[in-house]
Amino acid sequence: GPGRPRKAAAPKANTLSGRFRAVAGDATFQVVGKKTGTHPENARRYLQGGSVGLKFLKNFAKAYNVSADWLLEGTGQQARRR
């Protein structure tokens, strides 16, 4: 209701870019780029909803230890199987 302090909205994890952001947290595009071997400008585009390359998806899943299936579909286990 009115008068309650507003919390910053967490990124919606119901989109691919939302799941990337939920996992990367406060990391800068530079950090995400470095961890995934991606140019920071491309990392920015992917995290903001641009079409994503398979290499970035694979590298992101590996770097952040999350399931590529979960990133793509938002279903199943978030943690990556070893």
Short mmCIF file of N, CA, C and O in Angstrom, two decimals:
data_model
loop_
_atom_site.label_atom_id
_atom_site.label_comp_id
_atom_site.label_asym_id
_atom_site.label_seq_id
_atom_site.Cartn_x
_atom_site.Cartn_y
_atom_site.Cartn_z
N GLY A 1 0.81 -1.20 0.00
CA GLY A 1 0.00 0.00 0.00
C GLY A 1 0.84 1.26 0.00
O GLY A 1 2.06 1.19 0.01
N PRO A 2 0.21 2.41 0.03
CA PRO A 2 0.96 3.67 0.05
C PRO A 2 1.70 3.84 1.37
O PRO A 2 1.27 3.35 2.40
N GLY A 3 2.82 4.53 1.31
CA GLY A 3 3.56 4.82 2.53
C GLY A 3 4.60 3.78 2.89
O GLY A 3 5.43 4.01 3.75
N ARG A 4 4.53 2.61 2.24
CA ARG A 4 5.55 1.61 2.55
C ARG A 4 6.81 1.93 1.75
O ARG A 4 6.71 2.37 0.61
N PRO A 5 8.00 1.72 2.36
CA PRO A 5 9.22 1.97 1.60
C PRO A 5 9.30 1.02 0.41
O PRO A 5 8.93 -0.15 0.51
N ARG A 6 9.75 1.54 -0.71
CA ARG A 6 9.83 0.73 -1.93
C ARG A 6 11.20 0.09 -2.02
O ARG A 6 12.22 0.77 -1.83
N LYS A 7 11.21 -1.19 -2.30
CA LYS A 7 12.46 -1.89 -2.51
C LYS A 7 12.76 -1.89 -4.00
O LYS A 7 11.85 -1.90 -4.81
N ALA A 8 14.05 -1.86 -4.32
CA ALA A 8 14.43 -1.96 -5.73
C ALA A 8 13.95 -3.31 -6.25
O ALA A 8 14.10 -4.32 -5.58
N ALA A 9 13.36 -3.31 -7.41
CA ALA A 9 12.84 -4.55 -7.98
C ALA A 9 14.00 -5.43 -8.42
O ALA A 9 14.93 -4.97 -9.07
N ALA A 10 13.94 -6.69 -8.04
CA ALA A 10 14.94 -7.64 -8.52
C ALA A 10 14.66 -7.90 -10.00
O ALA A 10 13.51 -7.83 -10.42
N PRO A 11 15.72 -8.17 -10.77
CA PRO A 11 15.45 -8.42 -12.19
C PRO A 11 14.53 -9.62 -12.34
O PRO A 11 14.63 -10.58 -11.58
N LYS A 12 13.61 -9.54 -13.26
CA LYS A 12 12.68 -10.64 -13.50
C LYS A 12 13.44 -11.80 -14.14
O LYS A 12 14.07 -11.63 -15.16
N ALA A 13 13.37 -12.95 -13.48
CA ALA A 13 14.09 -14.12 -14.00
C ALA A 13 13.20 -14.92 -14.96
O ALA A 13 13.37 -16.11 -15.11
N ASN A 14 12.24 -14.24 -15.60
CA ASN A 14 11.36 -14.95 -16.52
C ASN A 14 11.76 -14.71 -17.98
O ASN A 14 11.04 -15.05 -18.89
N THR A 15 12.93 -14.11 -18.18
CA THR A 15 13.49 -13.94 -19.52
C THR A 15 14.95 -14.38 -19.46
O THR A 15 15.55 -14.40 -18.38
N LEU A 16 15.51 -14.69 -20.61
CA LEU A 16 16.92 -15.07 -20.66
C LEU A 16 17.81 -13.96 -20.10
O LEU A 16 18.64 -14.19 -19.22
N SER A 17 17.59 -12.72 -20.56
CA SER A 17 18.42 -11.62 -20.07
C SER A 17 18.19 -11.39 -18.58
O SER A 17 19.13 -11.07 -17.84
N GLY A 18 16.97 -11.59 -18.11
CA GLY A 18 16.68 -11.46 -16.68
C GLY A 18 17.42 -12.50 -15.86
O GLY A 18 17.93 -12.20 -14.78
N ARG A 19 17.50 -13.73 -16.39
CA ARG A 19 18.24 -14.78 -15.67
C ARG A 19 19.74 -14.47 -15.68
O ARG A 19 20.42 -14.66 -14.67
N PHE A 20 20.27 -13.97 -16.81
CA PHE A 20 21.68 -13.54 -16.83
C PHE A 20 21.93 -12.52 -15.73
O PHE A 20 22.88 -12.64 -14.96
N ARG A 21 21.05 -11.51 -15.65
CA ARG A 21 21.26 -10.44 -14.66
C ARG A 21 21.08 -10.94 -13.24
O ARG A 21 21.80 -10.53 -12.34
N ALA A 22 20.10 -11.84 -13.03
CA ALA A 22 19.88 -12.38 -11.69
C ALA A 22 21.13 -13.12 -11.22
O ALA A 22 21.51 -13.02 -10.05
N VAL A 23 21.77 -13.85 -12.13
CA VAL A 23 22.96 -14.63 -11.78
C VAL A 23 24.19 -13.73 -11.62
O VAL A 23 24.96 -13.86 -10.68
N ALA A 24 24.36 -12.77 -12.53
CA ALA A 24 25.54 -11.90 -12.52
C ALA A 24 25.48 -10.89 -11.38
O ALA A 24 26.52 -10.38 -10.95
N GLY A 25 24.28 -10.62 -10.88
CA GLY A 25 24.14 -9.69 -9.75
C GLY A 25 24.61 -8.30 -10.13
O GLY A 25 24.24 -7.78 -11.17
N ASP A 26 25.46 -7.72 -9.29
CA ASP A 26 25.92 -6.35 -9.50
C ASP A 26 27.16 -6.27 -10.38
O ASP A 26 27.76 -5.20 -10.50
N ALA A 27 27.58 -7.38 -10.95
CA ALA A 27 28.79 -7.38 -11.77
C ALA A 27 28.66 -6.41 -12.94
O ALA A 27 27.59 -6.29 -13.54
N THR A 28 29.73 -5.70 -13.23
CA THR A 28 29.72 -4.78 -14.37
C THR A 28 29.81 -5.58 -15.66
O THR A 28 30.16 -6.76 -15.66
N PHE A 29 29.49 -4.93 -16.77
CA PHE A 29 29.61 -5.58 -18.08
C PHE A 29 31.06 -5.97 -18.34
O PHE A 29 31.33 -6.99 -18.97
N GLN A 30 32.01 -5.17 -17.82
CA GLN A 30 33.43 -5.51 -17.95
C GLN A 30 33.73 -6.84 -17.26
O GLN A 30 34.42 -7.68 -17.83
N VAL A 31 33.22 -7.00 -16.04
CA VAL A 31 33.46 -8.23 -15.27
C VAL A 31 32.83 -9.43 -15.96
O VAL A 31 33.47 -10.47 -16.13
N VAL A 32 31.58 -9.28 -16.39
CA VAL A 32 30.90 -10.37 -17.07
C VAL A 32 31.67 -10.71 -18.36
O VAL A 32 31.88 -11.88 -18.67
N GLY A 33 32.09 -9.69 -19.09
CA GLY A 33 32.86 -9.90 -20.31
C GLY A 33 34.15 -10.67 -20.04
O GLY A 33 34.47 -11.62 -20.76
N LYS A 34 34.86 -10.26 -19.00
CA LYS A 34 36.13 -10.91 -18.66
C LYS A 34 35.90 -12.38 -18.28
O LYS A 34 36.61 -13.26 -18.73
N LYS A 35 34.87 -12.62 -17.45
CA LYS A 35 34.60 -13.99 -16.99
C LYS A 35 34.16 -14.91 -18.11
O LYS A 35 34.33 -16.11 -18.04
N THR A 36 33.55 -14.32 -19.16
CA THR A 36 32.99 -15.14 -20.22
C THR A 36 33.79 -15.05 -21.52
O THR A 36 33.40 -15.66 -22.52
N GLY A 37 34.88 -14.28 -21.53
CA GLY A 37 35.68 -14.12 -22.74
C GLY A 37 34.92 -13.38 -23.82
O GLY A 37 35.08 -13.65 -25.01
N THR A 38 34.09 -12.42 -23.41
CA THR A 38 33.23 -11.67 -24.32
C THR A 38 33.56 -10.19 -24.22
O THR A 38 33.85 -9.70 -23.14
N HIS A 39 33.51 -9.48 -25.33
CA HIS A 39 33.69 -8.03 -25.28
C HIS A 39 32.61 -7.43 -24.38
O HIS A 39 31.44 -7.82 -24.49
N PRO A 40 33.00 -6.49 -23.49
CA PRO A 40 32.02 -5.91 -22.55
C PRO A 40 30.78 -5.33 -23.25
O PRO A 40 29.68 -5.41 -22.71
N GLU A 41 30.96 -4.77 -24.44
CA GLU A 41 29.82 -4.21 -25.16
C GLU A 41 28.84 -5.32 -25.58
O GLU A 41 27.63 -5.13 -25.51
N ASN A 42 29.37 -6.48 -25.95
CA ASN A 42 28.51 -7.62 -26.29
C ASN A 42 27.82 -8.14 -25.03
O ASN A 42 26.63 -8.46 -25.06
N ALA A 43 28.57 -8.22 -23.94
CA ALA A 43 27.98 -8.66 -22.67
C ALA A 43 26.82 -7.73 -22.30
O ALA A 43 25.75 -8.19 -21.89
N ARG A 44 27.01 -6.43 -22.48
CA ARG A 44 25.94 -5.46 -22.18
C ARG A 44 24.71 -5.76 -23.04
O ARG A 44 23.59 -5.81 -22.54
N ARG A 45 24.94 -5.99 -24.33
CA ARG A 45 23.82 -6.24 -25.24
C ARG A 45 23.06 -7.50 -24.82
O ARG A 45 21.84 -7.51 -24.77
N TYR A 46 23.80 -8.56 -24.49
CA TYR A 46 23.15 -9.82 -24.09
C TYR A 46 22.36 -9.65 -22.79
O TYR A 46 21.25 -10.13 -22.67
N LEU A 47 22.97 -8.96 -21.81
CA LEU A 47 22.29 -8.80 -20.52
C LEU A 47 21.11 -7.84 -20.61
O LEU A 47 20.27 -7.80 -19.73
N GLN A 48 21.05 -7.07 -21.70
CA GLN A 48 19.94 -6.14 -21.86
C GLN A 48 18.91 -6.65 -22.86
O GLN A 48 18.05 -5.89 -23.29
N GLY A 49 19.01 -7.92 -23.24
CA GLY A 49 17.95 -8.52 -24.04
C GLY A 49 18.25 -8.72 -25.51
O GLY A 49 17.38 -9.13 -26.25
N GLY A 50 19.49 -8.43 -25.94
CA GLY A 50 19.85 -8.67 -27.33
C GLY A 50 19.95 -10.16 -27.62
O GLY A 50 20.01 -10.97 -26.69
N SER A 51 19.96 -10.53 -28.89
CA SER A 51 20.07 -11.95 -29.20
C SER A 51 21.46 -12.45 -28.80
O SER A 51 22.46 -11.76 -28.98
N VAL A 52 21.48 -13.65 -28.25
CA VAL A 52 22.66 -14.18 -27.56
C VAL A 52 23.31 -15.28 -28.39
O VAL A 52 22.61 -16.16 -28.90
N GLY A 53 24.63 -15.22 -28.47
CA GLY A 53 25.37 -16.28 -29.15
C GLY A 53 25.53 -17.50 -28.26
O GLY A 53 25.58 -17.39 -27.03
N LEU A 54 25.61 -18.66 -28.90
CA LEU A 54 25.77 -19.92 -28.17
C LEU A 54 27.05 -19.93 -27.34
O LEU A 54 27.07 -20.42 -26.22
N LYS A 55 28.14 -19.36 -27.90
CA LYS A 55 29.41 -19.35 -27.18
C LYS A 55 29.28 -18.58 -25.86
O LYS A 55 29.77 -19.02 -24.83
N PHE A 56 28.61 -17.41 -25.92
CA PHE A 56 28.42 -16.64 -24.69
C PHE A 56 27.59 -17.43 -23.69
O PHE A 56 27.92 -17.49 -22.50
N LEU A 57 26.52 -18.06 -24.17
CA LEU A 57 25.66 -18.85 -23.28
C LEU A 57 26.47 -19.95 -22.58
O LEU A 57 26.38 -20.12 -21.36
N LYS A 58 27.25 -20.68 -23.36
CA LYS A 58 28.08 -21.76 -22.79
C LYS A 58 29.09 -21.21 -21.80
O LYS A 58 29.25 -21.75 -20.70
N ASN A 59 29.78 -20.13 -22.18
CA ASN A 59 30.80 -19.55 -21.31
C ASN A 59 30.19 -18.97 -20.03
O ASN A 59 30.77 -19.09 -18.95
N PHE A 60 29.02 -18.37 -20.15
CA PHE A 60 28.34 -17.79 -18.98
C PHE A 60 27.94 -18.91 -18.02
O PHE A 60 28.17 -18.82 -16.82
N ALA A 61 27.36 -19.98 -18.57
CA ALA A 61 26.93 -21.11 -17.73
C ALA A 61 28.12 -21.68 -16.97
O ALA A 61 28.03 -21.97 -15.77
N LYS A 62 29.25 -21.82 -17.67
CA LYS A 62 30.46 -22.37 -17.05
C LYS A 62 31.03 -21.40 -15.99
O LYS A 62 31.35 -21.81 -14.88
N ALA A 63 31.15 -20.13 -16.36
CA ALA A 63 31.75 -19.13 -15.47
C ALA A 63 30.95 -18.95 -14.19
O ALA A 63 31.52 -18.77 -13.11
N TYR A 64 29.63 -19.02 -14.29
CA TYR A 64 28.77 -18.78 -13.13
C TYR A 64 28.18 -20.07 -12.55
O TYR A 64 27.36 -20.02 -11.65
N ASN A 65 28.63 -21.19 -13.08
CA ASN A 65 28.21 -22.50 -12.59
C ASN A 65 26.69 -22.65 -12.53
O ASN A 65 26.12 -23.05 -11.52
N VAL A 66 26.04 -22.27 -13.64
CA VAL A 66 24.60 -22.46 -13.76
C VAL A 66 24.30 -23.31 -14.98
O VAL A 66 25.11 -23.40 -15.91
N SER A 67 23.16 -23.93 -14.99
CA SER A 67 22.74 -24.81 -16.08
C SER A 67 22.35 -23.98 -17.31
O SER A 67 21.58 -23.03 -17.20
N ALA A 68 22.87 -24.35 -18.46
CA ALA A 68 22.50 -23.67 -19.71
C ALA A 68 21.02 -23.88 -19.99
O ALA A 68 20.34 -22.99 -20.50
N ASP A 69 20.50 -25.07 -19.67
CA ASP A 69 19.07 -25.34 -19.85
C ASP A 69 18.24 -24.37 -19.01
O ASP A 69 17.25 -23.82 -19.47
N TRP A 70 18.66 -24.17 -17.75
CA TRP A 70 17.93 -23.25 -16.88
C TRP A 70 18.01 -21.83 -17.44
O TRP A 70 17.00 -21.11 -17.45
N LEU A 71 19.19 -21.42 -17.91
CA LEU A 71 19.31 -20.08 -18.48
C LEU A 71 18.35 -19.91 -19.66
O LEU A 71 17.67 -18.90 -19.76
N LEU A 72 18.31 -20.92 -20.53
CA LEU A 72 17.48 -20.83 -21.73
C LEU A 72 15.99 -20.91 -21.43
O LEU A 72 15.21 -20.13 -21.95
N GLU A 73 15.61 -21.85 -20.57
CA GLU A 73 14.19 -22.15 -20.37
C GLU A 73 13.61 -21.63 -19.07
O GLU A 73 12.40 -21.50 -18.95
N GLY A 74 14.47 -21.41 -18.07
CA GLY A 74 13.99 -20.99 -16.77
C GLY A 74 13.36 -22.12 -15.97
O GLY A 74 12.67 -21.88 -14.99
N THR A 75 13.61 -23.35 -16.41
CA THR A 75 13.03 -24.50 -15.71
C THR A 75 14.15 -25.46 -15.33
O THR A 75 15.25 -25.38 -15.86
N GLY A 76 13.83 -26.39 -14.44
CA GLY A 76 14.82 -27.38 -14.02
C GLY A 76 15.78 -26.80 -12.99
O GLY A 76 15.52 -25.75 -12.40
N GLN A 77 16.87 -27.48 -12.79
CA GLN A 77 17.86 -27.08 -11.78
C GLN A 77 18.65 -25.87 -12.27
O GLN A 77 19.13 -25.86 -13.40
N GLN A 78 18.80 -24.87 -11.38
CA GLN A 78 19.62 -23.72 -11.74
C GLN A 78 21.10 -24.09 -11.72
O GLN A 78 21.85 -23.67 -12.58
N ALA A 79 21.50 -24.89 -10.73
CA ALA A 79 22.91 -25.25 -10.59
C ALA A 79 23.32 -26.20 -11.72
O ALA A 79 22.55 -27.03 -12.17
N ARG A 80 24.54 -26.02 -12.16
CA ARG A 80 25.08 -26.81 -13.24
C ARG A 80 25.51 -28.17 -12.71
O ARG A 80 26.08 -28.28 -11.64
N ARG A 81 25.25 -29.23 -13.49
CA ARG A 81 25.75 -30.55 -13.12
C ARG A 81 27.21 -30.62 -13.48
O ARG A 81 27.61 -30.16 -14.53
N ARG A 82 27.99 -31.22 -12.62
CA ARG A 82 29.44 -31.30 -12.88
C ARG A 82 29.76 -32.46 -13.79
O ARG A 82 29.13 -33.45 -13.78
#
